Coordinates of C-alpha atoms and ligand atoms in Angstrom, one line a residue:
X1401 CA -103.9 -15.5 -13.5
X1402 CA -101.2 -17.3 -15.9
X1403 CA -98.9 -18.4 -14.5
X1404 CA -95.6 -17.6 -16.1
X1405 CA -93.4 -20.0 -17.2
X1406 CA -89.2 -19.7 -17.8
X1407 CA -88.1 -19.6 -21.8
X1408 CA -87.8 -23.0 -23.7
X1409 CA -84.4 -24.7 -23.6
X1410 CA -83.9 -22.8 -20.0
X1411 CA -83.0 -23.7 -17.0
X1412 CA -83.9 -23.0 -13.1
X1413 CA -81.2 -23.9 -11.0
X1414 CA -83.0 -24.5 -7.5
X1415 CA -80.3 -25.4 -4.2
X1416 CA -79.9 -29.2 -5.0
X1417 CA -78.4 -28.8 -8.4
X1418 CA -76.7 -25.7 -7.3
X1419 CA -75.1 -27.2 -4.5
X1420 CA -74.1 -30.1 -7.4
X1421 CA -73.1 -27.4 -9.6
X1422 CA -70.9 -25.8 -6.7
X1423 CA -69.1 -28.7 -6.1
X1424 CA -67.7 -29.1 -9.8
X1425 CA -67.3 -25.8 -10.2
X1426 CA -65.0 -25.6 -7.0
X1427 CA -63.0 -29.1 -8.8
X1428 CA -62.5 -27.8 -12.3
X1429 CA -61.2 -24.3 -10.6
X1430 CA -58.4 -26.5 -8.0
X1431 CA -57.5 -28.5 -11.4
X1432 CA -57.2 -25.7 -14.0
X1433 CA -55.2 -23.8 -11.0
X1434 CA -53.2 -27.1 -10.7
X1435 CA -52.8 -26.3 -14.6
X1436 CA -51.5 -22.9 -14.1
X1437 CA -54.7 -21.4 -16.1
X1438 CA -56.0 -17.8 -14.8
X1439 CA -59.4 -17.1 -14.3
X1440 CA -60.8 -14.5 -17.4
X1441 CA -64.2 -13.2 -17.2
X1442 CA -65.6 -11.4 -20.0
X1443 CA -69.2 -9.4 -20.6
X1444 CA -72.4 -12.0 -21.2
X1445 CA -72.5 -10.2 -24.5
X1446 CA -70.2 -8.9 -27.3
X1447 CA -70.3 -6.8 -30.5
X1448 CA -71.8 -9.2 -33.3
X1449 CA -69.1 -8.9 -35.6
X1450 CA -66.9 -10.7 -33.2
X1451 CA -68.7 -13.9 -33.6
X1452 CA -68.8 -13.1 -37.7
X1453 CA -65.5 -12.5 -37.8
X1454 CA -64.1 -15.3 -35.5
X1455 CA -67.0 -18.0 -36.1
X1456 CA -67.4 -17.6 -39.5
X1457 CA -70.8 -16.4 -41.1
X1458 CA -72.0 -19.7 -42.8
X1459 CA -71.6 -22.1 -39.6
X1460 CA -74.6 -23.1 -37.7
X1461 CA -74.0 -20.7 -34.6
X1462 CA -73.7 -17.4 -36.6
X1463 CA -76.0 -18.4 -39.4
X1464 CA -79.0 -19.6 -37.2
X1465 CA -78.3 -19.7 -33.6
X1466 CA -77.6 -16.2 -32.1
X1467 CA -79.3 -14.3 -30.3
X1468 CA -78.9 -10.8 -31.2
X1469 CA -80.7 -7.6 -30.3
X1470 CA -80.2 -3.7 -31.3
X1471 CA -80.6 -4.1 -34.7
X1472 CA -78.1 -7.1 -34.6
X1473 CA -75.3 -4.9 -33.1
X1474 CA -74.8 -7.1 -30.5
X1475 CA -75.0 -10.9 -29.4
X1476 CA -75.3 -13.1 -25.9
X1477 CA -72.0 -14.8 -26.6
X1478 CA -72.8 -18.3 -27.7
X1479 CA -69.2 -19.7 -27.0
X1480 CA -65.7 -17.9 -24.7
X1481 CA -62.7 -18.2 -27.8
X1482 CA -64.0 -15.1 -29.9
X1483 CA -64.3 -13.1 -26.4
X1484 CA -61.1 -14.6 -24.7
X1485 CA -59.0 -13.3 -27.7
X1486 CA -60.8 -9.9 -28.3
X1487 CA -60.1 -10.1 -24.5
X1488 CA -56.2 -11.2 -25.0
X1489 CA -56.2 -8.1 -27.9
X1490 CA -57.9 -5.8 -26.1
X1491 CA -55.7 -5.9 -23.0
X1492 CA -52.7 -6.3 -24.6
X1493 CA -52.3 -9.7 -22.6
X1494 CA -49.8 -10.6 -25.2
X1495 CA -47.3 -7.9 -23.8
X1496 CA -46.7 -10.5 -20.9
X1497 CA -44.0 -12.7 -21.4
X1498 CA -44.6 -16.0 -22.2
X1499 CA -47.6 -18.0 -23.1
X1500 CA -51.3 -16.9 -21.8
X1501 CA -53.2 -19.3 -20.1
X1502 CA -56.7 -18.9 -19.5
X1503 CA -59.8 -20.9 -18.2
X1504 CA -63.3 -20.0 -18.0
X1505 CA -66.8 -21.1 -16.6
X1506 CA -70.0 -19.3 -17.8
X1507 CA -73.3 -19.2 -19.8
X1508 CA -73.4 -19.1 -23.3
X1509 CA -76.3 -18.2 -25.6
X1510 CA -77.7 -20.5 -28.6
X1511 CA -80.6 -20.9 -30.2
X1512 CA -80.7 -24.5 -30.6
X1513 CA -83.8 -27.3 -30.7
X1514 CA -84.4 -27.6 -27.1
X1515 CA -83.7 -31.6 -26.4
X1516 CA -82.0 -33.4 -23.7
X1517 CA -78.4 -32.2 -23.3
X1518 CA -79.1 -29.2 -25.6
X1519 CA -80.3 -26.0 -23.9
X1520 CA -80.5 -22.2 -25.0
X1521 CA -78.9 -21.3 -22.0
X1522 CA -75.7 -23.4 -20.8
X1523 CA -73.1 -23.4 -18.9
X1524 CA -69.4 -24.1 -20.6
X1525 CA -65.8 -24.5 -18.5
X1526 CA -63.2 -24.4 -21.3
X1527 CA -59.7 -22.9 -21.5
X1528 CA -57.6 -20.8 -24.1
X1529 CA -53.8 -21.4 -24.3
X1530 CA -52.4 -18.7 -26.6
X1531 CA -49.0 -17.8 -27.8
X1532 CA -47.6 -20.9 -28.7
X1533 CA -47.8 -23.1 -31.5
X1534 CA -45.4 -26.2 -29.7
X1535 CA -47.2 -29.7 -30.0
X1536 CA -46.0 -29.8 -26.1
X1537 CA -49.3 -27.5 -25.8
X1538 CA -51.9 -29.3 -27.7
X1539 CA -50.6 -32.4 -25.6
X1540 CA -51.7 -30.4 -22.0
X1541 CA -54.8 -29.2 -23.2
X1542 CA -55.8 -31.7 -24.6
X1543 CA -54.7 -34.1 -21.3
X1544 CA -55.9 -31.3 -19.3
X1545 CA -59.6 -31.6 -20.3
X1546 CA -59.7 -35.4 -20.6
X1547 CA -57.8 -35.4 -16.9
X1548 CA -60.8 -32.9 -15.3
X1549 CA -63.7 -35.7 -16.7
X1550 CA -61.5 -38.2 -15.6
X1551 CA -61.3 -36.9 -12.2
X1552 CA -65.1 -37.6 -11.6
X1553 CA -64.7 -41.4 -12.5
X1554 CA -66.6 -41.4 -15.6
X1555 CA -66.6 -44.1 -17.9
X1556 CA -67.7 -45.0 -21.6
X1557 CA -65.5 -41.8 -22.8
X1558 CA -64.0 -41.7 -26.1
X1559 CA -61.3 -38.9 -27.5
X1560 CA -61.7 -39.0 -31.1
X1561 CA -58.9 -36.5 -32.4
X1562 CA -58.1 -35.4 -36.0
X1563 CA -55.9 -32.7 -37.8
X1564 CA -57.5 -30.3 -40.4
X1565 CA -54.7 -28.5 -41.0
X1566 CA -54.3 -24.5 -42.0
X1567 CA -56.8 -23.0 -45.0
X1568 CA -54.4 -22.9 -47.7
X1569 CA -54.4 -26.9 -47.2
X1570 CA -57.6 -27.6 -47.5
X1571 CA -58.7 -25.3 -50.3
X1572 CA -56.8 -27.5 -52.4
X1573 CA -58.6 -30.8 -50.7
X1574 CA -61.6 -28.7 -51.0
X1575 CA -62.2 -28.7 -54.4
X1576 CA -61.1 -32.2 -54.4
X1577 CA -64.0 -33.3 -52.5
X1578 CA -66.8 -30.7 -54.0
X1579 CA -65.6 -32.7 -57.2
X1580 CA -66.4 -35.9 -55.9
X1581 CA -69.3 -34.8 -53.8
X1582 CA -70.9 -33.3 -57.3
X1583 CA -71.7 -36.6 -58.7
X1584 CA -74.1 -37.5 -55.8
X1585 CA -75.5 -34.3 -55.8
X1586 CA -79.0 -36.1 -56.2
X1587 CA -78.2 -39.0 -53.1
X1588 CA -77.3 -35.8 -50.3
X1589 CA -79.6 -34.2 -48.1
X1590 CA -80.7 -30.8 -48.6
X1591 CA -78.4 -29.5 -45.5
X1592 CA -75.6 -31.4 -47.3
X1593 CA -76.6 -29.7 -50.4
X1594 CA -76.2 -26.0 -49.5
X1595 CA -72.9 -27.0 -47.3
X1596 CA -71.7 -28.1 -50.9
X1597 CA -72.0 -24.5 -51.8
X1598 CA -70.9 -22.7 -48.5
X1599 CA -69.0 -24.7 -46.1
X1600 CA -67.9 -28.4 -47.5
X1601 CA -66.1 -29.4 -45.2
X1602 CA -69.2 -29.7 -42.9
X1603 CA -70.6 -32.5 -44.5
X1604 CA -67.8 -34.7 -43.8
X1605 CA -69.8 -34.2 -39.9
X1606 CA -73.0 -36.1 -41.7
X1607 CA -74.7 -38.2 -39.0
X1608 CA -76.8 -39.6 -42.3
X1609 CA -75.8 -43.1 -43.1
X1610 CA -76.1 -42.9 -46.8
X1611 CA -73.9 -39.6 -46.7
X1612 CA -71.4 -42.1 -44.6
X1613 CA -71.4 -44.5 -47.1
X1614 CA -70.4 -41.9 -49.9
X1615 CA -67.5 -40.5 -48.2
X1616 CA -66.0 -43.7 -47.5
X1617 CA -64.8 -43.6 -51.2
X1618 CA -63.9 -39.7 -50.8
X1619 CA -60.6 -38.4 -50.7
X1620 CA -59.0 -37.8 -47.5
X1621 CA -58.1 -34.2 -45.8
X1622 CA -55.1 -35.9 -44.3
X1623 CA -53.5 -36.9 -47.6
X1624 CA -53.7 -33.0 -48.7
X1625 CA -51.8 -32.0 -45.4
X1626 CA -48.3 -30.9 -45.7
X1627 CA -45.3 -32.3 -43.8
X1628 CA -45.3 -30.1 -41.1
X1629 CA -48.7 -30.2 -40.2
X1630 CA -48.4 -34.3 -40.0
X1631 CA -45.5 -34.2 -38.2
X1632 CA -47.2 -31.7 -35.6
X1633 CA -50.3 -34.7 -35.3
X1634 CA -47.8 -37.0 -34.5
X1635 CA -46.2 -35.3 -32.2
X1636 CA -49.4 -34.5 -30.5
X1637 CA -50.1 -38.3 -30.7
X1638 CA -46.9 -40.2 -29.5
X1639 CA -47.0 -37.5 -26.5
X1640 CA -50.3 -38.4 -25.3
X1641 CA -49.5 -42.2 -25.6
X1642 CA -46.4 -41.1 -23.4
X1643 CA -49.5 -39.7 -21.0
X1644 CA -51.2 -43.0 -21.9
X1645 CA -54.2 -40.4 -22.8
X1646 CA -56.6 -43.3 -25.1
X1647 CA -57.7 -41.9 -27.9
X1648 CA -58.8 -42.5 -31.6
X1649 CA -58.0 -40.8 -34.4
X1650 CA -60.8 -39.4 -36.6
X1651 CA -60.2 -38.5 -40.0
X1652 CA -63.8 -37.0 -40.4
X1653 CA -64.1 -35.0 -37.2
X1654 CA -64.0 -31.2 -38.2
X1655 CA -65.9 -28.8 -36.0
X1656 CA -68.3 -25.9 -36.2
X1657 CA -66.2 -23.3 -36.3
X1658 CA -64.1 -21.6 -39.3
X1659 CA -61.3 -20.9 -36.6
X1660 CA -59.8 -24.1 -36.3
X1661 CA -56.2 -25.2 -37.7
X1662 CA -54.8 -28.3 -37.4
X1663 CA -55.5 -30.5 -34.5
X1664 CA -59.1 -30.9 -33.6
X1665 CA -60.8 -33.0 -30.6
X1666 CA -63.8 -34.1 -28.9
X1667 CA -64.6 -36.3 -25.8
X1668 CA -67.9 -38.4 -26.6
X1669 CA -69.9 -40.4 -24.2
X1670 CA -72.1 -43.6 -24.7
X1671 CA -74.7 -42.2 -21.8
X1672 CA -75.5 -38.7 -23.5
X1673 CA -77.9 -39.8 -26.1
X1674 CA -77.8 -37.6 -29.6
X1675 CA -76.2 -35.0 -28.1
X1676 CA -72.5 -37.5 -27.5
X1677 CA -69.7 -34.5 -27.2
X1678 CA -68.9 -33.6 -24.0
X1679 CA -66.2 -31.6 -25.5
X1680 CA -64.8 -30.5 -27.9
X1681 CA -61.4 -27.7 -28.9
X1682 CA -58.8 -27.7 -30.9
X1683 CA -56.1 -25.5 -32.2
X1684 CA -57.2 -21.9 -33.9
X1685 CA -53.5 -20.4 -35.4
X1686 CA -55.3 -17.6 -37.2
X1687 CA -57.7 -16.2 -35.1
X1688 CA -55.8 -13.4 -32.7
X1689 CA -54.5 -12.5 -36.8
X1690 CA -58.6 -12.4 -38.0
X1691 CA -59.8 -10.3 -35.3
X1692 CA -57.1 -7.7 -35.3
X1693 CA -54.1 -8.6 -33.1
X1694 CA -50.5 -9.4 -34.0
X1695 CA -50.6 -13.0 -35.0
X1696 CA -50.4 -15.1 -32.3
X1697 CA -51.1 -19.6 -31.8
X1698 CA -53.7 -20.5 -29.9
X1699 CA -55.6 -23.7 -28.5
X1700 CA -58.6 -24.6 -26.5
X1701 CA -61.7 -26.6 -25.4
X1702 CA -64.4 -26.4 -23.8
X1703 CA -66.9 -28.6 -22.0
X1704 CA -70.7 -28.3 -21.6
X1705 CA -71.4 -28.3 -17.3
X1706 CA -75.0 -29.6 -18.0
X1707 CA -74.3 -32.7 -20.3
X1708 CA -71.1 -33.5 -17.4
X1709 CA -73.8 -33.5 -15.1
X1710 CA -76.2 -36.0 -17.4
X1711 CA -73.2 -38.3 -17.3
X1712 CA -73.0 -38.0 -13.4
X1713 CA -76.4 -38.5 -13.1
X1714 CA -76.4 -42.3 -15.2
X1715 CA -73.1 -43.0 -13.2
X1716 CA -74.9 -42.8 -10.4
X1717 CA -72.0 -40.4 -9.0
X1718 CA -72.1 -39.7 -5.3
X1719 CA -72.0 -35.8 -4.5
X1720 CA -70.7 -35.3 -1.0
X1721 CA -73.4 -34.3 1.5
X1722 CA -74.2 -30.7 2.1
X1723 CA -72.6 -29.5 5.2
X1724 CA -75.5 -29.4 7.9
X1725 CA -76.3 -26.3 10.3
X1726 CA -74.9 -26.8 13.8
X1727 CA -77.0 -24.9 15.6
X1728 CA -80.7 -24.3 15.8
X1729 CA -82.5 -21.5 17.9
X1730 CA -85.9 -22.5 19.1
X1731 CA -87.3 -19.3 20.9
X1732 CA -90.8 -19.8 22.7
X1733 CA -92.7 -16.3 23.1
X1734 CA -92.1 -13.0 21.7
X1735 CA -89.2 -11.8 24.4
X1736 CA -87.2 -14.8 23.2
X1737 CA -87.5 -14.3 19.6
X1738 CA -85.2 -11.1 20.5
X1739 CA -82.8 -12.7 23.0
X1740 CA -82.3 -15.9 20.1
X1741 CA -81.9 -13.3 17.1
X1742 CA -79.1 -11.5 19.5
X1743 CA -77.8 -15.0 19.9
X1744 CA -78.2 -16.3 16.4
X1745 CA -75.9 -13.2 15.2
X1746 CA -73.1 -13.6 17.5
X1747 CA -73.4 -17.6 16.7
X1748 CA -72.7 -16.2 12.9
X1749 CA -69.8 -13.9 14.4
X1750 CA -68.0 -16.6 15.8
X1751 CA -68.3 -18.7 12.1
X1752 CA -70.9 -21.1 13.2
X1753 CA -73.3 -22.1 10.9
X1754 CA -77.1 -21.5 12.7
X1755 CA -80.8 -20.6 12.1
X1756 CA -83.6 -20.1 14.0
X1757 CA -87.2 -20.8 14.0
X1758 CA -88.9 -17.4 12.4
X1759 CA -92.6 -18.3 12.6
X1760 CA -93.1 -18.8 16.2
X1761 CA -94.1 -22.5 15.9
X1762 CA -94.7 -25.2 18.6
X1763 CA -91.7 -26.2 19.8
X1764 CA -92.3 -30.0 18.4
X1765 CA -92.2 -28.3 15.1
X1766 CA -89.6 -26.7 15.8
X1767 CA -87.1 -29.6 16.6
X1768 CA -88.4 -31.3 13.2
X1769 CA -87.4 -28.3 11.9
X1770 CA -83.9 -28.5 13.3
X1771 CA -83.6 -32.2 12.6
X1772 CA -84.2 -31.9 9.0
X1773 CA -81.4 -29.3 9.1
X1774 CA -79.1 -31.9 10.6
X1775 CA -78.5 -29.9 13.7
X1776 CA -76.3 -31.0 15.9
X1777 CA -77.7 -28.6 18.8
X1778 CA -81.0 -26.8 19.5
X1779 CA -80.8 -23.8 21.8
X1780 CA -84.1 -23.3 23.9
X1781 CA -85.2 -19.8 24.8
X1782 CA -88.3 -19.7 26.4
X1783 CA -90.4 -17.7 29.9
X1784 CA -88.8 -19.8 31.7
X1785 CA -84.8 -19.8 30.8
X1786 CA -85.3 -15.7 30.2
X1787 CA -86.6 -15.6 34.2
X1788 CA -82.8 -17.7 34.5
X1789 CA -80.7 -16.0 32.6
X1790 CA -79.9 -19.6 31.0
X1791 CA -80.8 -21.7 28.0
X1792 CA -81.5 -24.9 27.3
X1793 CA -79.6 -27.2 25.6
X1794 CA -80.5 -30.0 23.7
X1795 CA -77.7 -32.2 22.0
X1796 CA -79.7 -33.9 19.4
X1797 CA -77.7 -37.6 18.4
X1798 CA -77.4 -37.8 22.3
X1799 CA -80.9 -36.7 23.1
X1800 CA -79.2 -35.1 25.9
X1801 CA -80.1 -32.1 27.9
X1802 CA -77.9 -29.2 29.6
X1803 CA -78.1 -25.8 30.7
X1804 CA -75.7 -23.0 30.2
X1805 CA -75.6 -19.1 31.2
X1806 CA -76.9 -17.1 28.0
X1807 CA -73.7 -14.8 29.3
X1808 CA -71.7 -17.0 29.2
X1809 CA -72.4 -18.3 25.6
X1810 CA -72.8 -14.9 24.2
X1811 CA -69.6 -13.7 25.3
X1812 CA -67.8 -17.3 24.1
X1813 CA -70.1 -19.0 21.7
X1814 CA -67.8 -21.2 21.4
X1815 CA -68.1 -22.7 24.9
X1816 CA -71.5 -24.8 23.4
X1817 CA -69.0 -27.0 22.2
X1818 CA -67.0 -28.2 25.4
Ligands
HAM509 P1 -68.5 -26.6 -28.9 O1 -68.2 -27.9 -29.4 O2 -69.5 -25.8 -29.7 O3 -67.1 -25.8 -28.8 O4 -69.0 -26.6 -27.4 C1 -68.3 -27.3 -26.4 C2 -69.3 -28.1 -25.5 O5 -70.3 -27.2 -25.0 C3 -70.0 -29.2 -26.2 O6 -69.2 -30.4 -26.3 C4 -71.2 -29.4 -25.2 O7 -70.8 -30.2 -24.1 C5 -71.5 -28.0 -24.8 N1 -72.6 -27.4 -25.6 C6 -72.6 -26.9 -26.8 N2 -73.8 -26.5 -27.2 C7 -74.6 -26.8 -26.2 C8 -76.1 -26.7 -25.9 N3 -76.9 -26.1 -26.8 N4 -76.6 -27.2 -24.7 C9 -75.7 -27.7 -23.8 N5 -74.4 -27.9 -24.0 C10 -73.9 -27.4 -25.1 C11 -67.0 -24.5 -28.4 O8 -67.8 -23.8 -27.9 C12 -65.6 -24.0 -28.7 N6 -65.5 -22.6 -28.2 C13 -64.6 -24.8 -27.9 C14 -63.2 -24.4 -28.0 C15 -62.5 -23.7 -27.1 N7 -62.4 -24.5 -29.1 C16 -61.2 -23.9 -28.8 N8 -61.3 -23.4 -27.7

């Protein structure tokens, strides 16, 4: 029969990636707790119009890349802001003092060009400050998320930061640059072309060089900010210098999203290929307002767990070892497979880590068995140490031998270790 295969763009997760995958989850949880961020967890999918309303219909994800079902009525969510703040709404999280901060680590949902780095299903850690619109904030998320890749010594990173300031700023600088963009209608692409009509601001994210070369000469988003909005930026930017956080600015980095206001980054990395962000976030003012709540400042990021581990991977990062078993069970014969299961559960009892042999093999096999486990001590049960009441025991970096009272190690299991 075919055999089945999992969808494109998919992945399977089998122990020794999820034991890699384990061990960063556990250090981004200890940093964003560090952070004073709170765990949210919201359903793996949402009503569509969320990601309408809070994505914007003409960008990539909600024009091509979602996967909806029941007659479109809802969607696997392919990123956490939308949910976190119909979340925040929802729950009334804004009725607690303060500011809300939230972190995240799940799956998201997009139907992307399978390629190296770029999946259909992948795995984001991100967080969601919301309530404040102080540069002080923008500085600690934006610290935060560089500090958590920092933490895994990787190299070749570059922040590239910009400020695109609120939508009554650029619809001025909009029409600006449709204006200037018209008279090379005939040199841009045919993506470029439609984002002319739809979303303009897009093309200034060209990766085309002749589309480069145009907007060199175009006018500039920053020049059409107001005084506030500049002032924020610099804020943002002498405070991370005071965090000596290196960074660039960018003056042409604007993001997939409608939500975004004002500051905007990304982490990039030479070893990721096509696919360079790690990260990306910025700060969405509008969005609580869009999707129904009072209005309220927010700022995030989020980073992609698969292309973190790419990096790992070409940094030749060393995972620490999986913790061994410290016990293994080696019944001979059918009466000691009961005695060693008896054992093998009060072993567990006690909190030691153990397993046993379950297919009745030779007892050579056996100890290969327990050596590839890294066992520190095989328990033999066989005829012989039943007739005794005792069982054998073998230490295995000392190749030693002993004997002990099965009693006696049931009722203290602990005693195998004197
Ligand atoms: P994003 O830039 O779309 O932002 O995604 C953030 C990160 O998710 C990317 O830098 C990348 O590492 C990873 N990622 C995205 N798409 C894929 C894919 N198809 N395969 C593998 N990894 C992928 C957001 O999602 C925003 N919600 C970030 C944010 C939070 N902004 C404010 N708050």
């Amino acid at each position: 029969m075919k055999i089945l295969k999992k969808p494109a763009g998919t992945l399977d997760i089998l122990p020794v990636d999820a034991i890699k995958r384990k061990f960063l989850e556990d250090r981004i949880r200890k940093i964003f707790d560090l952070y004073n961020y709170a765990e949210v967890r919201t359903p793996s999918f949402e009503k569509t119009e969320l990601f309408r309303r809070g994505i914007g219909d003409e960008t990539d994800i909600v024009s091509k890349e979602m996967y909806s079902f029941k007659n479109d009525e809802f969607t696997l969510k392919p990123e956490m802001t939308a949910p976190v703040i119909r979340a925040y709404i929802e729950n009334s999280l804004f009725n607690r003092s303060g500011i809300q901060k939230l972190y995240y680590i799940a799956n998201m949902y997009r139907h992307e060009r399978p390629q190296s780095g770029r999946y259909r299903e992948f795995t984001q850690f991100g967080a969601e400050a919301i309530g404040s619109n102080d540069y002080s904030i923008d500085i600690e998320m934006i610290a935060l998320s560089v500090k958590i890749i920092e933490s895994l010594n990787i190299k070749n990173l570059s922040t590239k930061i910009n400020t695109i300031g609120s939508p009554d700023e650029r619809s001025r600088y909009l029409s600006e640059l449709k204006n200037y963009l018209s008279k090379y209608i005939n040199d841009l692409s045919e993506i470029s072309k439609t984002r002319l009509e739809k979303n303009p601001l897009r093309i200034l994210d060209t990766k085309i060089p002749a589309e480069i070369e145009i907007l060199e000469s175009a006018p500039l988003l920053y020049d059409f900010l107001n005084k506030q909005t500049k002032e924020h930026f610099s804020n943002v930017l002498s405070g991370l210098d005071g965090l000596d956080i290196k960074y660039s600015t960018d003056y042409r980095l604007v993001r997939g999203f409608d939500y975004y206001t004002s500051t905007t980054f990304e982490v990039i990395s030479d070893d990721l290929g096509a696919q360079n962000a790690i990260l990306g976030g910025g700060r969405y003012d509008n969005l609580v307002e869009q999707l129904g709540g009072k209005p309220a400042p927010a700022i995030g990021f989020a980073c992609g767990l698969e292309r973190l581990m790419i990096i790992l991977e070409k940094n030749d990062f060393k995972y620490p070892d999986e913790e061994n078993i410290k016990v293994y069970i080696s019944p001979i014969g059918d009466k000691a497979v009961k005695e060693s299961l008896k054992l093998l559960f009060r072993l567990r009892e006690a909190g030691i880590k153990c397993d046993m042999d379950f297919l009745s093999r030779s007892l050579k096999a056996q100890l290969k068995e327990a050596n590839k486990f890294g066992a520190e001590y095989v328990l033999i049960i066989g005829p012989e140490e039943l007739e005794r009441d005792i069982i054998k025991v073998k230490k295995m970096d000392e190749s030693t031998e002993s004997e002990i009272k099965l009693n006696d190690l049931t009722n203290k299991p602990n005693l195998l270790f004197q």
